[in-house]
CSV table of C-alpha atoms in Angstrom, one decimal:
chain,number,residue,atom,x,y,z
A,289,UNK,CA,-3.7,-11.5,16.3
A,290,UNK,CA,-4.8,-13.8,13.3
A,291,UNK,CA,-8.2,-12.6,11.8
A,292,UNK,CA,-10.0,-14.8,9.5
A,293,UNK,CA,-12.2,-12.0,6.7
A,294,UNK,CA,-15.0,-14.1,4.8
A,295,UNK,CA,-13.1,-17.3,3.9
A,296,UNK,CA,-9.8,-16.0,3.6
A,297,UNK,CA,-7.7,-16.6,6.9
A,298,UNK,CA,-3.8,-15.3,6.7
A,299,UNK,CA,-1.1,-17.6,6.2
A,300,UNK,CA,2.5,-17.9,8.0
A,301,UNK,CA,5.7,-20.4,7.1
A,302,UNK,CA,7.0,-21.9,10.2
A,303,UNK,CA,9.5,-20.1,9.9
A,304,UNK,CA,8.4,-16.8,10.2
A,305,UNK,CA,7.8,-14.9,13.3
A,306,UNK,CA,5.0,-12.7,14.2
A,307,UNK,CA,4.9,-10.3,17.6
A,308,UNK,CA,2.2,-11.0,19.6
A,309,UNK,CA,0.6,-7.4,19.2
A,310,UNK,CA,1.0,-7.8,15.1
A,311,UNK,CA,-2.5,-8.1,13.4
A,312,UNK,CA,-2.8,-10.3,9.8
A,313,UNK,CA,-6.2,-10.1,8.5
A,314,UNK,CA,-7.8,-12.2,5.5
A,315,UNK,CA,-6.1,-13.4,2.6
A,316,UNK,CA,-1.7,-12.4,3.7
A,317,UNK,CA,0.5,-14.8,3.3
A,318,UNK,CA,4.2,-14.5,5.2
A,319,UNK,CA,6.8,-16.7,4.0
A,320,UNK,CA,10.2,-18.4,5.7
A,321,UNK,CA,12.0,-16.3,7.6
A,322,UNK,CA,10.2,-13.3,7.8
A,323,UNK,CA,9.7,-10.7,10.8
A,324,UNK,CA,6.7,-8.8,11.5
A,325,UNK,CA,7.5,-6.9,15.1
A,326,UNK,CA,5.2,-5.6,17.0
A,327,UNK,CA,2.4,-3.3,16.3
A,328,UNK,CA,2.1,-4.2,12.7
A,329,UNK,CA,-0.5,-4.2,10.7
A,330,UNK,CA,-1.4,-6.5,7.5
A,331,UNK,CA,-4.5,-6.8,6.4
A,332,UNK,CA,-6.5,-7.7,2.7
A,333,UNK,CA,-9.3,-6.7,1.5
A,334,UNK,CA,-10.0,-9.7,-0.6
A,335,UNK,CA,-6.9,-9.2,-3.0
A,336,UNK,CA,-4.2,-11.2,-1.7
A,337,UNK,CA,-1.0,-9.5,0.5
A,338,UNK,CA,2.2,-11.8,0.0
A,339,UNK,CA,5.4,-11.2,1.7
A,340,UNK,CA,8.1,-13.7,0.2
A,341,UNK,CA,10.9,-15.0,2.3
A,342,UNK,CA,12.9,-13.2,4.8
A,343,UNK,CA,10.9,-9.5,4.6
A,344,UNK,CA,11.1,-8.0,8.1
A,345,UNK,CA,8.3,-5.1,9.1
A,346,UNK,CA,9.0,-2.5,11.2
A,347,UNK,CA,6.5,-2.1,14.5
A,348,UNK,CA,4.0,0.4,12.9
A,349,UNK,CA,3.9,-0.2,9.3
A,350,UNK,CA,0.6,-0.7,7.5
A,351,UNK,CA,0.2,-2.9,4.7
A,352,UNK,CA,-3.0,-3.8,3.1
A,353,UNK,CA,-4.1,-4.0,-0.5
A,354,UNK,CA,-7.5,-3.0,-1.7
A,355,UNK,CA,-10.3,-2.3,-3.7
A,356,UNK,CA,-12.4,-6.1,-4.8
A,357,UNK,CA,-15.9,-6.1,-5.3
A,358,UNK,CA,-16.8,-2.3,-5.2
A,359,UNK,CA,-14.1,-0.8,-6.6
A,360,UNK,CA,-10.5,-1.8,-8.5
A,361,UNK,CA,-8.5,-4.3,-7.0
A,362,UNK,CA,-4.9,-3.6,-5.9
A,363,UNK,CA,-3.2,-6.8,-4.1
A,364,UNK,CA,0.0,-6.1,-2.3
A,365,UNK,CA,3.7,-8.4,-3.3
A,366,UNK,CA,6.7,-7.6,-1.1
A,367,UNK,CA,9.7,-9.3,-2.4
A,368,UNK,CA,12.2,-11.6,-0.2
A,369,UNK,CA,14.5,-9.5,1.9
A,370,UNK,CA,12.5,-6.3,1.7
A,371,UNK,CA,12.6,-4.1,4.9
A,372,UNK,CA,9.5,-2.2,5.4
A,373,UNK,CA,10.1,0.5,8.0
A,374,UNK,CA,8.0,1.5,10.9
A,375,UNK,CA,5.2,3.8,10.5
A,376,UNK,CA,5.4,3.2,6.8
A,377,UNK,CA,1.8,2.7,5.0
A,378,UNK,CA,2.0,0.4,1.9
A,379,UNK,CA,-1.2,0.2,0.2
A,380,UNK,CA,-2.0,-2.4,-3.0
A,381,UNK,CA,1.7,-1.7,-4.4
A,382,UNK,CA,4.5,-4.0,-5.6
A,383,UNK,CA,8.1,-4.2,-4.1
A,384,UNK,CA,11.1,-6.0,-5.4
A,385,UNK,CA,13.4,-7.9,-3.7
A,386,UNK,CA,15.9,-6.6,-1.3
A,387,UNK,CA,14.1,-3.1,-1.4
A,388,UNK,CA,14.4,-0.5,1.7
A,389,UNK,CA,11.6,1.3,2.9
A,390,UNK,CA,12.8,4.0,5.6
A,391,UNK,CA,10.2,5.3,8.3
A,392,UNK,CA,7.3,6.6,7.2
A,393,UNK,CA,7.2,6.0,3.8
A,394,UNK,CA,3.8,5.8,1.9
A,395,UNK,CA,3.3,3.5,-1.3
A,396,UNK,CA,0.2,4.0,-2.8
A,397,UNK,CA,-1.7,1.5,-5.3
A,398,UNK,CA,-0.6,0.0,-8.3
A,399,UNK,CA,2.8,1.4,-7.2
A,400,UNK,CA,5.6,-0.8,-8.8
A,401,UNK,CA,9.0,-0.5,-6.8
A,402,UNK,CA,12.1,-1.9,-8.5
A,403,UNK,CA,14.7,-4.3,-7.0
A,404,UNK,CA,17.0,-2.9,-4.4
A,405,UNK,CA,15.6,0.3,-4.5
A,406,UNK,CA,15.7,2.4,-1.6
A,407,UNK,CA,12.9,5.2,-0.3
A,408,UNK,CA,14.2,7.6,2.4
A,409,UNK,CA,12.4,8.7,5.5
A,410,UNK,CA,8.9,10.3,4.6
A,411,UNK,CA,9.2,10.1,0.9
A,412,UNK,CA,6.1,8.9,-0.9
A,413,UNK,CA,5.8,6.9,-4.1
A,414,UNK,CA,2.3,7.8,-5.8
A,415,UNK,CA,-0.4,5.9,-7.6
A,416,UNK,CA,0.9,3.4,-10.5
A,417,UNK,CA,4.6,5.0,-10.4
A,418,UNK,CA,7.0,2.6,-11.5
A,419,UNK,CA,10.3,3.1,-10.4
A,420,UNK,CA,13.3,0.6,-12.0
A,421,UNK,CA,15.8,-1.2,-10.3
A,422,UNK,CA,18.0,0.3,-7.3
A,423,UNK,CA,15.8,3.3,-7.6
A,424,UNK,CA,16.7,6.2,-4.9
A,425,UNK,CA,13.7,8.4,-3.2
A,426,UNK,CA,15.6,11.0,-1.2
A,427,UNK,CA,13.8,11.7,2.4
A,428,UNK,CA,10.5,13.3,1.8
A,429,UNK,CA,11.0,13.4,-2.1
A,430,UNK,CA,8.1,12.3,-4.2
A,431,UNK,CA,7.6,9.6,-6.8
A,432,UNK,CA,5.4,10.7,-9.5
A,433,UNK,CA,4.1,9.0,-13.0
A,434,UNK,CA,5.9,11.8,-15.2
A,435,UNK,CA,4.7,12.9,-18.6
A,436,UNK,CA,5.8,10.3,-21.2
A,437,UNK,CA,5.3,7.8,-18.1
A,438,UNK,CA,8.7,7.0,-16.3
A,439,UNK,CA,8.9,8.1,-12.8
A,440,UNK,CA,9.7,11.6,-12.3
A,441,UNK,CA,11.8,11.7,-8.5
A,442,UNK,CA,11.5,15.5,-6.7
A,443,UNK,CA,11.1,17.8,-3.7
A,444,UNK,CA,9.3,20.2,-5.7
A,445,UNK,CA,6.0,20.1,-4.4
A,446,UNK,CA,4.6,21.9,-7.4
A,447,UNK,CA,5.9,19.6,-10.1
A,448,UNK,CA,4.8,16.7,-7.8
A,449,UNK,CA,0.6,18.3,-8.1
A,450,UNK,CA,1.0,18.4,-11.7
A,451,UNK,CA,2.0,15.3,-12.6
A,452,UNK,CA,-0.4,13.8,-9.6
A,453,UNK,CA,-3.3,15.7,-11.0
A,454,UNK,CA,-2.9,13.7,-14.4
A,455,UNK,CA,-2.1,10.4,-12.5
A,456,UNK,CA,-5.9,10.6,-11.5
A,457,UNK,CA,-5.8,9.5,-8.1
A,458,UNK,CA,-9.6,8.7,-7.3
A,459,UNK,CA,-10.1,7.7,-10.6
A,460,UNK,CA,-7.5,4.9,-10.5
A,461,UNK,CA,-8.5,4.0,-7.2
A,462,UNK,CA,-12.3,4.7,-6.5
A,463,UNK,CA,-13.1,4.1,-10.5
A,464,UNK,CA,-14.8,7.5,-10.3
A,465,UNK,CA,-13.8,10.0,-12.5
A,466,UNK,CA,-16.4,12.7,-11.4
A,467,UNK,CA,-14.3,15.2,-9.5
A,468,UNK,CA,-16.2,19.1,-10.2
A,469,UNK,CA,-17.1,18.8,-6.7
A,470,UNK,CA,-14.4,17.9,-4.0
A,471,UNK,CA,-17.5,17.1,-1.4
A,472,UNK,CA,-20.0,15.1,-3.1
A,473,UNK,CA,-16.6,13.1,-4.6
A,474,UNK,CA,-15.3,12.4,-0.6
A,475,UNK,CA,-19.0,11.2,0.3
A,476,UNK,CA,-18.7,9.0,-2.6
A,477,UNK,CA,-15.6,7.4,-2.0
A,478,UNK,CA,-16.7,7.1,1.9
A,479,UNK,CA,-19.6,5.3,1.1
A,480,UNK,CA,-17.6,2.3,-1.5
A,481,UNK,CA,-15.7,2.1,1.5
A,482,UNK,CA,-18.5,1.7,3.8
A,483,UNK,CA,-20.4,-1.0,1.6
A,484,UNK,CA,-17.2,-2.5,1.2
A,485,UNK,CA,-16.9,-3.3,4.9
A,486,UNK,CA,-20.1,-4.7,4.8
A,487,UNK,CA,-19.2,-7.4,3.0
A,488,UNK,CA,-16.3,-8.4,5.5
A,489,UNK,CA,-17.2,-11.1,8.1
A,490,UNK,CA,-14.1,-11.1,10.7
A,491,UNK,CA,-13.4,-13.9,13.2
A,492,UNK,CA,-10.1,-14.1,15.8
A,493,UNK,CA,-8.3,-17.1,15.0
């Protein structure tokens, strides 16, 4: 299914192919040669998705970049040949070329993924990591901004919260730095989202 958002109505090269049950919303563009199987899910939120030449995704995967005119903007850039695996959730981040993503992998926003790298099953690469080329995420292992600001890869879940907790997650994201209290910060965030979706006018194509 083809969604047109606002003015912003996806994009696909000839040459690509799209399952029927696959859903492109708004501003994504596909290029030559691509795959996107069934069950997928692409969709902006007024910053651009692009998937260069010859990316395949997995039935499953989510990929959408966000943020625009409430909060930051994160587009999405898959580079040619990627592999994006099913279930994985890709959210405003940038992958090289030729880069594997296993099953359910998450890549969070401004997330920068180097060329030919390779995340294993369930590993997550966390807000504005940026991981050089042929980079290795073992399965479930965690990508983390470290302390002098090169990725820091581990299983330790502890090490992983530290780092995360100076990578400023809703402040990078939501532009809100207030975070004494957890509830009153989760309404907030709820409610960009909310007037955010206001501003979306869908139509099937």
């Amino acid at each position: 299914m083809f969604v047109q958002r606002n003015d912003a109505r996806p994009e696909v090269a000839a040459g690509a192919w799209v399952a029927p049950t696959a859903q492109l919303v708004g501003n994504v563009s596909v290029g030559e040669g691509c795959v996107v199987d069934y069950g997928a899910v692409i969709v902006s939120s007024g910053p651009p998705v692009r998937l260069d030449a010859g990316v395949v995704v997995m039935p499953g995967a989510v990929i959408r970049s966000v943020g625009g005119a409430h909060r930051p903007a994160f587009p999405v850039h898959i580079g040619a040949e990627s592999l994006v695996g099913p279930l994985a959730a890709l959210a405003g981040c940038s992958l090289g070329a030729a880069c594997y993503v296993a099953t359910g992998v998450m890549v969070f926003q401004g997330a920068v993924v180097g060329e030919g790298s390779r995340l294993g099953a369930g590993s997550i690469v966390h807000v504005n990591t940026a991981l050089p080329l042929q980079s290795r995420v073992g399965m479930r292992h965690y990508a983390v901004a470290g302390d002098d600001g090169r990725a820091v890869i581990t299983s330790d879940v502890e090490e992983a919260r530290r780092l995360l907790a100076r990578a400023d997650f809703f402040g990078q994201v939501f532009d809100d730095d207030d975070q004494a209290d957890l509830t009153s910060l989760h309404r907030r965030s709820t409610a960009t989202l909310r007037r955010e979706a206001s501003d979306w006018t869908d139509t099937s194509l």
